[in-house]
Short mmCIF file of C-alpha atoms in Angstrom, two decimals:
data_model
loop_
_atom_site.label_atom_id
_atom_site.label_comp_id
_atom_site.label_asym_id
_atom_site.label_seq_id
_atom_site.Cartn_x
_atom_site.Cartn_y
_atom_site.Cartn_z
CA MET A 546 32.33 -36.15 -9.89
CA ALA A 547 30.95 -39.67 -10.08
CA ALA A 548 34.45 -40.95 -10.83
CA LEU A 549 35.74 -39.26 -7.67
CA ASP A 550 32.91 -40.73 -5.63
CA THR A 551 32.87 -44.42 -6.49
CA VAL A 552 30.63 -45.91 -3.84
CA PRO A 553 27.98 -48.65 -4.02
CA GLU A 554 24.36 -47.67 -4.69
CA ASP A 555 23.33 -48.51 -1.14
CA GLU A 556 25.87 -45.98 0.15
CA LEU A 557 24.22 -43.26 -1.94
CA VAL A 558 20.87 -44.12 -0.38
CA LYS A 559 22.40 -44.27 3.10
CA ARG A 560 23.76 -40.75 2.68
CA ALA A 561 20.35 -39.48 1.65
CA ARG A 562 18.88 -40.92 4.84
CA GLN A 563 21.69 -40.07 7.25
CA PHE A 564 19.83 -37.27 9.06
CA LEU A 565 16.72 -39.23 9.96
CA PRO A 566 16.31 -39.91 13.69
CA GLY A 567 17.54 -43.33 14.77
CA GLN A 568 20.39 -43.65 12.26
CA ASP A 569 23.60 -45.31 13.40
CA ASN A 570 25.84 -42.25 13.02
CA GLN A 571 25.26 -40.14 16.13
CA GLU A 572 27.98 -37.64 15.21
CA VAL A 573 25.81 -35.92 12.62
CA TRP A 574 22.74 -33.76 12.98
CA ASN A 575 19.31 -35.37 12.79
CA PHE A 576 15.94 -34.03 11.68
CA GLY A 577 14.29 -34.58 15.02
CA PRO A 578 10.77 -33.10 14.98
CA ASP A 579 9.92 -30.15 17.21
CA SER A 580 7.41 -30.28 20.05
CA ASP A 581 4.60 -30.12 17.50
CA GLY A 582 6.04 -32.97 15.44
CA ALA A 583 7.28 -30.76 12.58
CA VAL A 584 10.60 -30.62 10.71
CA TRP A 585 11.84 -27.27 9.38
CA VAL A 586 13.86 -26.59 6.20
CA ASP A 587 15.21 -23.27 4.85
CA PHE A 588 15.78 -22.41 1.18
CA VAL A 589 17.82 -19.43 -0.03
CA ALA A 590 19.31 -18.71 -3.46
CA ASP A 591 21.37 -16.11 -5.32
CA LEU A 592 23.48 -15.02 -2.39
CA GLY A 593 26.78 -13.38 -3.00
CA ASP A 594 26.52 -9.97 -4.70
CA GLY A 595 27.99 -7.96 -1.86
CA PHE A 596 27.86 -7.95 1.91
CA ASP A 597 24.89 -5.98 3.26
CA ALA A 598 21.94 -7.86 1.76
CA THR A 599 23.62 -11.27 1.96
CA TYR A 600 24.52 -10.79 5.61
CA ALA A 601 21.08 -9.43 6.50
CA ILE A 602 19.36 -12.53 5.10
CA ALA A 603 21.95 -14.83 6.70
CA SER A 604 21.27 -13.11 10.04
CA LEU A 605 17.56 -13.89 9.76
CA ILE A 606 18.11 -17.49 8.67
CA SER A 607 20.56 -18.19 11.50
CA GLN A 608 18.29 -17.20 14.40
CA GLU A 609 16.90 -20.14 16.37
CA THR A 610 13.43 -18.66 16.16
CA LEU A 611 12.03 -15.91 13.98
CA THR A 612 8.62 -14.29 14.34
CA VAL A 613 7.07 -13.07 11.08
CA GLY A 614 3.51 -11.97 10.56
CA GLY A 615 2.73 -12.85 14.16
CA GLN A 616 3.79 -16.47 13.63
CA GLN A 617 6.85 -18.03 15.22
CA THR A 618 9.09 -20.08 12.94
CA ARG A 619 12.16 -22.17 13.68
CA ARG A 620 15.56 -22.19 12.03
CA GLY A 621 15.75 -24.88 9.40
CA GLN A 622 17.24 -28.20 10.44
CA LEU A 623 18.54 -28.21 6.88
CA LEU A 624 19.70 -25.19 4.86
CA VAL A 625 19.44 -25.53 1.08
CA MET A 626 21.26 -22.97 -1.07
CA GLY A 627 19.52 -22.97 -4.42
CA GLY A 628 22.22 -21.71 -6.76
CA ASP A 629 24.65 -18.86 -7.53
CA GLU A 630 26.35 -18.93 -4.15
CA VAL A 631 28.62 -16.17 -5.52
CA TYR A 632 28.08 -13.43 -8.08
CA PRO A 633 29.22 -12.53 -10.69
CA ARG A 634 32.13 -14.98 -10.96
CA ALA A 635 33.43 -18.00 -9.13
CA ALA A 636 36.70 -16.96 -7.48
CA SER A 637 38.26 -17.67 -4.11
CA GLU A 638 37.90 -14.07 -2.96
CA THR A 639 34.21 -13.87 -3.89
CA TYR A 640 33.41 -17.14 -2.14
CA GLN A 641 35.24 -15.86 0.93
CA LYS A 642 33.91 -12.30 1.07
CA GLN A 643 30.42 -12.79 -0.35
CA LEU A 644 29.51 -16.20 1.07
CA ARG A 645 31.73 -17.52 3.84
CA ASP A 646 32.26 -14.26 5.76
CA PRO A 647 28.56 -13.29 5.90
CA TYR A 648 27.41 -16.77 6.94
CA ASP A 649 30.31 -17.33 9.36
CA TRP A 650 29.55 -14.02 11.07
CA ALA A 651 25.76 -14.47 11.07
CA PHE A 652 26.00 -17.88 12.78
CA PRO A 653 29.32 -18.06 14.70
CA ASP A 654 30.29 -21.71 14.98
CA PRO A 655 29.32 -22.93 18.46
CA ASN A 656 31.25 -26.20 18.06
CA PRO A 657 34.26 -25.61 15.78
CA GLY A 658 35.76 -29.01 16.53
CA LEU A 659 32.60 -31.08 16.07
CA LEU A 660 30.82 -32.39 13.00
CA LYS A 661 27.43 -32.06 14.61
CA GLY A 662 25.52 -29.04 13.34
CA PRO A 663 22.67 -28.34 10.92
CA PRO A 664 23.64 -29.46 7.41
CA VAL A 665 23.91 -27.12 4.42
CA TYR A 666 23.55 -28.40 0.85
CA ALA A 667 24.10 -26.26 -2.24
CA VAL A 668 22.91 -26.37 -5.85
CA PRO A 669 25.44 -24.90 -8.30
CA GLY A 670 24.11 -22.11 -10.50
CA ASN A 671 25.61 -20.82 -13.71
CA HIS A 672 27.88 -18.41 -11.83
CA ASP A 673 29.25 -21.27 -9.71
CA TRP A 674 30.04 -23.06 -12.97
CA TYR A 675 32.14 -20.25 -14.47
CA ASP A 676 35.37 -21.81 -13.20
CA GLY A 677 34.33 -25.33 -14.19
CA LEU A 678 32.90 -25.89 -10.68
CA VAL A 679 36.38 -26.22 -9.20
CA LEU A 680 35.84 -24.00 -6.15
CA PHE A 681 32.27 -25.18 -5.56
CA LEU A 682 33.49 -28.78 -5.33
CA ALA A 683 36.39 -27.77 -3.08
CA LEU A 684 34.03 -26.05 -0.64
CA PHE A 685 30.74 -27.93 -0.67
CA CYS A 686 31.75 -31.45 -1.74
CA ARG A 687 34.83 -31.99 0.42
CA LYS A 688 35.30 -35.09 2.52
CA ASP A 689 36.27 -33.16 5.67
CA HIS A 690 33.00 -31.17 5.86
CA MET A 691 33.31 -27.41 5.50
CA HIS A 692 32.05 -25.44 8.50
CA LEU A 693 29.95 -22.55 7.19
CA GLY A 694 29.46 -20.84 10.52
CA GLY A 695 27.37 -23.31 12.53
CA TRP A 696 26.30 -25.24 9.42
CA ARG A 697 28.13 -28.31 8.03
CA THR A 698 28.52 -29.52 4.45
CA HIS A 699 27.84 -33.20 3.69
CA GLN A 700 27.25 -33.53 -0.05
CA ARG A 701 29.81 -35.29 -2.24
CA ARG A 702 28.40 -34.28 -5.62
CA SER A 703 26.79 -31.18 -7.08
CA TYR A 704 23.41 -32.96 -7.21
CA PHE A 705 21.82 -34.68 -4.24
CA ALA A 706 18.78 -36.17 -2.56
CA VAL A 707 17.94 -35.88 1.13
CA GLN A 708 15.16 -37.70 2.96
CA LEU A 709 13.46 -35.21 5.27
CA THR A 710 10.74 -37.35 6.90
CA ASP A 711 9.14 -40.73 6.31
CA GLN A 712 7.14 -39.21 3.45
CA TRP A 713 9.11 -36.21 2.20
CA TRP A 714 12.31 -36.07 0.15
CA LEU A 715 14.23 -33.20 -1.39
CA TRP A 716 15.89 -33.67 -4.78
CA ALA A 717 18.29 -31.07 -6.22
CA ILE A 718 19.54 -31.08 -9.81
CA ASP A 719 22.74 -29.77 -11.36
CA ALA A 720 21.79 -28.73 -14.92
CA GLN A 721 25.35 -27.57 -15.66
CA LEU A 722 25.83 -24.74 -18.17
CA VAL A 723 24.00 -26.50 -21.00
CA ASP A 724 20.63 -27.21 -19.34
CA ASP A 725 21.26 -30.94 -19.31
CA VAL A 726 22.24 -33.74 -16.94
CA ASP A 727 24.84 -36.40 -17.56
CA GLN A 728 24.39 -40.15 -17.30
CA PRO A 729 25.86 -40.57 -13.77
CA GLN A 730 23.38 -38.00 -12.45
CA LYS A 731 20.48 -39.82 -14.10
CA GLU A 732 21.68 -43.09 -12.60
CA TYR A 733 22.03 -41.47 -9.17
CA PHE A 734 18.41 -40.34 -9.08
CA LEU A 735 17.28 -43.67 -10.49
CA GLU A 736 18.90 -45.47 -7.53
CA ILE A 737 17.37 -42.99 -5.08
CA ALA A 738 13.94 -43.47 -6.66
CA LYS A 739 14.18 -47.24 -6.34
CA ALA A 740 14.80 -46.89 -2.59
CA MET A 741 11.88 -44.56 -1.97
CA PRO A 742 8.54 -45.86 -0.70
CA ASP A 743 5.35 -45.65 -2.74
CA ASN A 744 3.29 -42.51 -2.12
CA ALA A 745 6.38 -40.50 -1.19
CA LYS A 746 6.49 -36.78 -1.95
CA ILE A 747 9.35 -34.77 -3.46
CA ILE A 748 10.42 -31.14 -3.17
CA LEU A 749 12.26 -30.68 -6.47
CA CYS A 750 14.99 -28.00 -6.70
CA GLY A 751 16.63 -26.82 -9.90
CA PRO A 752 19.13 -24.07 -10.73
CA GLU A 753 16.77 -22.20 -13.10
CA PRO A 754 13.01 -21.48 -13.08
CA GLY A 755 12.37 -22.84 -16.56
CA TRP A 756 8.68 -21.97 -16.26
CA LEU A 757 9.68 -18.28 -16.44
CA TYR A 758 11.89 -18.86 -19.48
CA THR A 759 9.54 -20.77 -21.79
CA GLY A 760 9.66 -17.93 -24.32
CA LYS A 761 13.46 -17.93 -24.54
CA ALA A 762 15.01 -19.62 -27.53
CA GLY A 763 16.99 -22.71 -26.60
CA ASN A 764 15.63 -22.87 -23.05
CA ARG A 765 15.67 -26.44 -21.73
CA ALA A 766 15.76 -25.81 -17.99
CA LEU A 767 12.19 -26.92 -17.30
CA ARG A 768 12.53 -29.96 -19.55
CA VAL A 769 15.52 -31.13 -17.51
CA MET A 770 13.63 -30.79 -14.23
CA SER A 771 10.64 -32.53 -15.77
CA TYR A 772 12.80 -35.40 -16.99
CA ILE A 773 14.39 -35.95 -13.56
CA GLY A 774 10.92 -35.86 -12.03
CA SER A 775 9.78 -38.53 -14.47
CA ILE A 776 12.53 -40.86 -13.20
CA ALA A 777 10.89 -40.86 -9.79
CA LEU A 778 7.33 -41.17 -11.05
CA LYS A 779 8.18 -44.17 -13.22
CA GLN A 780 9.68 -46.06 -10.29
CA ARG A 781 7.24 -45.41 -7.46
CA ARG A 782 3.45 -45.71 -7.44
CA GLY A 783 1.56 -42.77 -6.01
CA LEU A 784 4.67 -40.55 -5.83
CA THR A 785 4.02 -36.83 -6.30
CA ILE A 786 6.03 -33.64 -6.74
CA PRO A 787 3.90 -30.99 -5.05
CA LEU A 788 6.59 -28.28 -4.77
CA VAL A 789 9.21 -27.08 -7.27
CA LEU A 790 11.80 -24.48 -6.19
CA SER A 791 14.43 -22.46 -7.99
CA GLY A 792 16.51 -19.33 -7.75
CA ASP A 793 18.43 -17.68 -10.64
CA THR A 794 15.85 -14.90 -11.08
CA HIS A 795 16.27 -12.47 -8.19
CA HIS A 796 12.67 -11.99 -7.17
CA TYR A 797 9.83 -13.97 -5.60
CA SER A 798 7.00 -15.36 -7.69
CA ARG A 799 4.67 -18.30 -7.22
CA TYR A 800 2.76 -20.23 -9.87
CA VAL A 801 0.13 -22.93 -9.36
CA ALA A 802 -0.36 -25.87 -11.73
CA ASP A 803 -3.64 -25.73 -13.64
CA ASP A 804 -4.77 -28.96 -11.98
CA GLY A 805 -3.71 -27.77 -8.51
CA SER A 806 -1.19 -30.60 -8.14
CA ALA A 807 1.97 -28.50 -7.68
CA GLN A 808 3.34 -25.06 -6.87
CA PHE A 809 6.32 -23.58 -8.74
CA VAL A 810 8.19 -20.98 -6.68
CA THR A 811 11.01 -18.71 -7.81
CA SER A 812 12.97 -17.46 -4.82
CA GLY A 813 16.25 -15.75 -5.66
CA GLY A 814 16.38 -13.21 -2.86
CA GLY A 815 19.47 -14.24 -0.90
CA GLY A 816 21.53 -11.15 -1.62
CA ALA A 817 22.09 -10.58 -5.35
CA PHE A 818 20.77 -7.41 -7.00
CA LEU A 819 17.00 -7.22 -7.40
CA HIS A 820 15.17 -8.36 -10.53
CA PRO A 821 11.81 -6.88 -11.59
CA THR A 822 8.39 -8.53 -11.47
CA HIS A 823 6.33 -6.29 -13.77
CA GLN A 824 7.08 -8.64 -16.68
CA VAL A 825 5.89 -11.80 -14.90
CA GLU A 826 3.12 -13.38 -16.99
CA PRO A 827 -0.27 -14.20 -15.41
CA SER A 828 -0.11 -17.69 -16.94
CA VAL A 829 2.43 -20.02 -18.54
CA ASN A 830 1.75 -22.55 -21.29
CA LEU A 831 3.89 -25.68 -20.83
CA ASP A 832 3.15 -27.31 -24.19
CA ARG A 833 6.76 -26.75 -25.24
CA VAL A 834 7.89 -29.04 -22.44
CA SER A 835 5.69 -31.94 -23.54
CA ASP A 836 8.30 -34.34 -24.85
CA GLY A 837 6.41 -37.61 -24.47
CA TYR A 838 8.26 -38.99 -21.45
CA SER A 839 8.62 -36.23 -18.90
CA TRP A 840 6.79 -35.70 -15.64
CA LEU A 841 4.90 -32.70 -17.04
CA SER A 842 3.67 -34.47 -20.18
CA GLY A 843 0.02 -35.27 -19.91
CA GLN A 844 -0.20 -34.02 -16.33
CA ILE A 845 0.39 -30.28 -16.11
CA LYS A 846 -0.42 -28.26 -19.20
CA GLY A 847 -0.15 -24.80 -17.75
CA LEU A 848 0.54 -22.64 -14.72
CA ARG A 849 -1.28 -19.62 -13.35
CA LEU A 850 0.23 -16.94 -11.17
CA GLY A 851 -0.81 -17.40 -7.56
CA ALA A 852 -2.67 -14.79 -5.54
CA ASN A 853 -2.27 -13.76 -1.94
CA GLU A 854 -4.99 -13.37 0.65
CA GLN A 855 -5.96 -9.90 -0.67
CA GLY A 856 -6.21 -11.22 -4.22
CA ARG A 857 -2.96 -9.54 -5.30
CA GLU A 858 -0.53 -11.46 -7.48
CA ALA A 859 2.02 -13.53 -5.58
CA VAL A 860 5.13 -11.59 -6.58
CA TYR A 861 7.69 -9.63 -4.57
CA PRO A 862 8.27 -6.79 -5.12
CA SER A 863 4.76 -6.00 -6.31
CA LYS A 864 4.37 -5.16 -9.99
CA ALA A 865 3.54 -1.56 -9.09
CA ASP A 866 6.71 -1.26 -6.99
CA SER A 867 8.71 -2.89 -9.77
CA LEU A 868 7.53 -0.31 -12.31
CA SER A 869 8.18 2.50 -9.88
CA MET A 870 11.76 1.32 -9.32
CA LEU A 871 12.28 0.93 -13.08
CA ARG A 872 12.06 4.71 -13.44
CA GLY A 873 15.45 4.90 -11.77
CA ASN A 874 16.93 4.28 -15.22
CA PHE A 875 16.16 7.91 -16.08
CA VAL A 876 19.11 8.80 -13.82
CA PHE A 877 21.26 6.06 -15.32
CA VAL A 878 24.28 8.37 -15.47
CA ALA A 879 24.24 8.91 -11.71
CA TYR A 880 24.23 5.14 -11.09
CA ASN A 881 26.79 4.32 -13.79
CA PRO A 882 29.15 7.28 -14.42
CA ALA A 883 32.00 5.08 -15.69
CA PHE A 884 29.76 3.36 -18.25
CA ALA A 885 28.43 6.76 -19.35
CA LEU A 886 31.99 7.97 -19.95
CA VAL A 887 32.65 4.89 -22.08
CA LEU A 888 29.65 5.86 -24.22
CA GLY A 889 31.01 9.41 -24.36
CA ALA A 890 34.37 8.07 -25.56
CA ALA A 891 32.55 6.05 -28.23
CA TYR A 892 30.78 9.24 -29.34
CA TRP A 893 34.12 11.02 -29.62
CA LEU A 894 35.80 8.21 -31.55
CA ILE A 895 32.89 8.03 -33.98
CA SER A 896 33.14 11.78 -34.58
CA LEU A 897 36.89 11.44 -35.22
CA MET A 898 36.31 8.53 -37.57
CA GLY A 899 33.81 10.58 -39.55
CA LYS A 900 36.42 13.31 -39.98
CA ALA A 901 39.28 10.94 -40.79
CA LEU A 902 37.29 9.13 -43.47
CA THR A 903 35.91 12.43 -44.79
CA TYR A 904 32.41 11.02 -44.41
CA ASP A 905 29.61 13.02 -42.87
CA ILE A 906 28.91 11.91 -39.31
CA TYR A 907 25.29 11.20 -40.29
CA TYR A 908 26.55 8.30 -42.44
CA ILE A 909 29.25 6.74 -40.29
CA ALA A 910 27.49 6.95 -36.89
CA PRO A 911 24.34 4.95 -37.76
CA ILE A 912 26.35 2.13 -39.34
CA LEU A 913 28.61 1.69 -36.31
CA LEU A 914 25.96 2.22 -33.65
CA VAL A 915 23.27 0.00 -35.18
CA ALA A 916 25.82 -2.80 -35.57
CA GLY A 917 27.05 -2.34 -32.02
CA PHE A 918 23.61 -2.33 -30.44
CA TRP A 919 22.52 -5.29 -32.53
CA GLY A 920 25.46 -7.31 -31.17
CA TYR A 921 24.70 -6.22 -27.61
CA THR A 922 20.96 -6.91 -27.80
CA LYS A 923 21.40 -10.22 -29.60
CA ASN A 924 23.77 -11.38 -26.87
CA GLN A 925 21.30 -10.36 -24.15
CA GLU A 926 17.96 -11.27 -25.70
CA GLY A 927 18.65 -13.50 -28.69
CA GLY A 928 18.02 -12.72 -32.36
CA GLY A 929 14.81 -12.11 -34.24
CA ALA A 930 12.91 -9.27 -35.82
CA LYS A 931 12.27 -7.48 -32.51
CA THR A 932 15.99 -7.44 -31.71
CA GLY A 933 16.74 -6.05 -35.17
CA LEU A 934 14.14 -3.29 -34.95
CA VAL A 935 15.13 -2.28 -31.44
CA SER A 936 18.81 -2.16 -32.44
CA LEU A 937 17.96 -0.06 -35.50
CA ALA A 938 15.97 2.42 -33.43
CA ASN A 939 18.62 2.54 -30.72
CA GLY A 940 21.39 3.11 -33.25
CA ILE A 941 19.51 5.94 -34.93
CA VAL A 942 18.71 7.66 -31.63
CA HIS A 943 22.34 7.46 -30.50
CA SER A 944 23.48 8.70 -33.91
CA LEU A 945 21.40 11.80 -33.30
CA GLY A 946 23.01 11.93 -29.86
CA VAL A 947 26.48 11.92 -31.45
CA ALA A 948 25.46 14.66 -33.86
CA ALA A 949 23.93 16.74 -31.06
CA THR A 950 27.05 16.31 -28.92
CA VAL A 951 29.42 17.36 -31.71
CA THR A 952 27.20 20.31 -32.61
CA LEU A 953 27.01 21.45 -28.99
CA VAL A 954 30.79 21.26 -28.54
CA ALA A 955 31.36 23.20 -31.77
CA TRP A 956 28.81 25.83 -30.73
CA PHE A 957 30.38 26.21 -27.30
CA ASN A 958 33.88 26.66 -28.71
CA GLY A 959 32.62 29.09 -31.35
CA ARG A 960 30.45 31.06 -28.95
CA PHE A 961 33.12 31.49 -26.32
CA GLY A 962 36.09 31.90 -28.62
CA GLY A 963 37.15 28.27 -28.66
CA LEU A 964 39.88 26.76 -26.66
CA GLY A 965 42.61 28.20 -28.88
CA GLY A 966 46.27 27.96 -28.02
CA TRP A 967 48.53 25.03 -28.70
CA PRO A 968 46.90 22.59 -31.17
CA ARG A 969 47.59 19.56 -28.99
CA THR A 970 45.99 21.24 -26.00
CA SER A 971 43.02 22.23 -28.09
CA PHE A 972 42.62 18.65 -29.33
CA LEU A 973 42.75 17.14 -25.84
CA LEU A 974 40.36 19.65 -24.34
CA THR A 975 37.90 19.20 -27.19
CA ALA A 976 38.11 15.45 -26.65
CA ALA A 977 37.37 15.95 -22.94
CA GLU A 978 34.39 18.15 -23.78
CA THR A 979 33.00 15.62 -26.24
CA ILE A 980 33.48 12.66 -23.88
CA LEU A 981 31.88 14.49 -20.94
CA ILE A 982 28.87 15.83 -22.84
CA GLY A 983 28.59 12.61 -24.85
CA GLY A 984 28.57 10.64 -21.61
CA LEU A 985 25.68 12.68 -20.27
CA VAL A 986 23.75 12.40 -23.53
CA GLY A 987 24.61 8.77 -24.29
CA GLY A 988 24.10 7.59 -20.70
CA SER A 989 20.71 9.29 -20.49
CA LEU A 990 19.63 7.77 -23.81
CA PHE A 991 20.81 4.33 -22.72
CA GLY A 992 18.88 4.57 -19.45
CA ALA A 993 15.76 5.61 -21.37
CA TYR A 994 16.30 2.64 -23.71
CA LEU A 995 16.42 0.23 -20.75
CA TYR A 996 13.24 1.74 -19.34
CA VAL A 997 11.30 1.57 -22.61
CA THR A 998 12.36 -1.96 -23.54
CA SER A 999 11.77 -3.36 -20.04
CA ARG A 1000 8.50 -1.48 -19.57
CA TRP A 1001 6.83 -2.20 -22.89
CA LEU A 1002 8.87 -4.65 -25.00
CA ASN A 1003 9.62 -7.42 -22.45
CA MET A 1004 13.37 -7.05 -22.96
CA ASN A 1005 16.47 -6.14 -20.94
CA HIS A 1006 14.92 -6.78 -17.52
CA ASN A 1007 18.25 -7.99 -16.14
CA ASP A 1008 20.21 -4.95 -17.32
CA ALA A 1009 17.49 -2.47 -16.40
CA PHE A 1010 17.67 -3.54 -12.75
CA SER A 1011 21.32 -4.56 -12.46
CA SER A 1012 22.20 -1.03 -13.62
CA MET A 1013 20.55 0.30 -10.45
CA ARG A 1014 22.03 -2.33 -8.08
CA ARG A 1015 18.96 -2.23 -5.84
CA ASP A 1016 19.54 -3.65 -2.37
CA SER A 1017 15.92 -4.09 -1.29
CA HIS A 1018 13.19 -6.79 -1.28
CA ARG A 1019 15.39 -9.70 -0.25
CA HIS A 1020 13.81 -12.93 0.93
CA PHE A 1021 14.10 -16.66 1.68
CA LEU A 1022 11.70 -19.57 2.14
CA ARG A 1023 11.09 -21.35 5.44
CA MET A 1024 9.26 -24.67 5.21
CA ARG A 1025 7.45 -26.55 7.95
CA ILE A 1026 6.93 -30.26 7.25
CA LYS A 1027 4.36 -32.17 9.25
CA GLY A 1028 2.73 -35.37 8.11
CA ASP A 1029 1.84 -35.17 4.44
CA THR A 1030 1.86 -31.35 4.32
CA VAL A 1031 4.57 -28.77 3.72
CA THR A 1032 3.71 -25.23 4.77
CA VAL A 1033 5.88 -22.56 3.11
CA PHE A 1034 6.58 -19.25 4.85
CA PRO A 1035 7.94 -16.72 2.30
CA VAL A 1036 9.97 -14.33 4.49
CA GLY A 1037 10.74 -10.93 2.98
CA LEU A 1038 13.04 -8.09 4.01
CA THR A 1039 12.13 -4.91 2.14
CA ASP A 1040 14.70 -2.59 3.71
CA VAL A 1041 18.33 -3.69 3.97
CA PRO A 1042 20.74 -1.78 6.24
CA LYS A 1043 23.46 0.25 4.57
CA ARG A 1044 27.11 -0.47 5.26
CA ARG A 1045 27.36 2.37 7.76
CA ASP A 1046 24.44 0.94 9.77
CA TRP A 1047 26.18 -2.26 10.94
CA ARG A 1048 27.67 -2.31 14.44
CA LEU A 1049 29.84 -4.81 16.28
CA ASN A 1050 27.53 -6.91 18.45
CA SER A 1051 29.39 -6.25 21.68
CA GLU A 1052 26.30 -7.05 23.79
CA LYS A 1053 26.00 -10.52 22.21
CA LEU A 1054 22.35 -10.04 21.32
CA GLY A 1055 20.52 -12.79 19.43
CA ASN A 1056 20.41 -16.57 19.53
CA PRO A 1057 22.95 -17.20 18.18
CA ALA A 1058 24.64 -13.83 18.61
CA PRO A 1059 25.88 -12.61 15.19
CA VAL A 1060 29.15 -10.74 14.96
CA TYR A 1061 27.44 -7.61 13.60
CA THR A 1062 23.96 -6.23 14.19
CA PRO A 1063 22.22 -3.31 12.45
CA GLN A 1064 21.71 0.00 14.21
CA SER A 1065 17.95 -0.50 13.78
CA ALA A 1066 16.53 -4.00 14.08
CA LEU A 1067 15.77 -5.91 10.89
CA LYS A 1068 12.06 -5.99 10.05
CA PRO A 1069 11.21 -9.24 8.28
CA GLN A 1070 7.65 -9.78 7.11
CA LEU A 1071 5.62 -12.39 5.28
CA ILE A 1072 5.56 -11.75 1.54
CA GLU A 1073 2.20 -13.51 1.53
CA GLN A 1074 0.37 -15.74 3.97
CA PRO A 1075 1.95 -19.20 4.32
CA PHE A 1076 0.68 -21.66 1.72
CA SER A 1077 0.46 -25.44 2.00
CA VAL A 1078 1.21 -28.23 -0.47
CA GLY A 1079 1.03 -31.98 -0.39
CA ALA A 1080 -2.08 -32.90 1.57
CA THR A 1081 -4.75 -32.84 -1.13
CA PRO A 1082 -5.02 -31.18 -4.56
CA ALA A 1083 -7.47 -28.68 -3.11
CA GLN A 1084 -4.88 -27.48 -0.61
CA ASN A 1085 -2.43 -26.76 -3.42
CA ASP A 1086 -4.56 -23.89 -4.72
CA THR A 1087 -3.70 -20.21 -4.46
CA ASP A 1088 -5.91 -19.63 -1.45
CA SER A 1089 -4.25 -22.28 0.74
CA LEU A 1090 -3.14 -20.93 4.10
CA ALA A 1091 -1.22 -22.47 6.95
#
């Protein structure tokens, strides 16, 4: 990317400042303050996992004004997409159907022939990287500025810095697929840091909330963000990083640094399937990030989960709601009939293998199933004793499921005279019986496994919720910047309209008027009261309100 964008260092700085009022280029948008002297910025991440939720959030973001919790907010003069703009894979059809169509229709382009329009910048997540970032670069980093509805792209690389006001900057990192940054990216932020004034403040965006992943083996996401932050702090006196944002995990959670100097917010509610919150720890120890030269070393030793105005933990959905939704895994078969039939086919093949090898099924089934579940769990959760024990237990339980399925089929055929007739017909019908019953048994056991491991063993949270494809509790962040303070409005949407509920907006309601509107109006609400960062350490605490 750097080789395709060979420009002098001063040009990089000029781009970062191009939206400030009074710049030479009058063709582009500028961050002119509102009547109260504030600049507004929107942040949304983890967008494209379908239409309904993605479009609903895009419809809220696009409106010129939005009233939530009795407070009127303004559409961001900058839209930042915080990663995974498509899901699950980067392909032209997913970018079109799950990103461009929803945002084009939510904010129909009022000036198709003009460059002027609010800018949109995007951070690539791991799913954007699955094609080597080819399509992401073609869409977001193009010289001719993609029109995403009324928004306009301006970035030339997958990482960027944007000056928002005299004091505030936004930095966004591309950590690639290996939780690292290359030398050109380090040099880019070094040049930006040199051009910043002392006592500036940074909103730091990364593709992963490393503070949630400190217990994962090989996790380096937070160390990368910390290292990039240290580049700025080494260059400028009095510079601070009061706000750190990320998507990747599809829920809302907010942590506060132990010294009150920064807030760490995970906000992955732009449209992708919901992730749980019941596993979110009340505190995070950052000792593993202390590498001797990073921003976090010697400054922030730990994080504590924030609390809202009622004293409840700052997560969305609530932990109680998360646990309630987790019980949906007990009807796993209804959500995932095809996967259940695959398990049923595995049951049948194992029973055939036991017969072909003249081994009792009680010997062959545990060997195959324990090995299979160990491979699956290791891929999802990493190795270790817990993975081995869980795989052993899972394999044994499913072995009993195979035995029960085979016994039930044999009893049924014996009790009702069997299927008789032509041997081939008998074989096929017995196979169908085994696969169907095995699917019900195996699918139910697998759903119970997801519930137990997510509920009590801190494992399989992604699979436990992706299996249910929940379309609720979406959200985005709206930030109001005035003076040395950023006030963050976490906007939630608990209920998302179903596909059948969208109607063509023939009456042109809304400002701007989206192409489709729901049969019943969307009901956004504040996840928690707005919180403020930046002014003083005391205002960075959990009880800070707008």
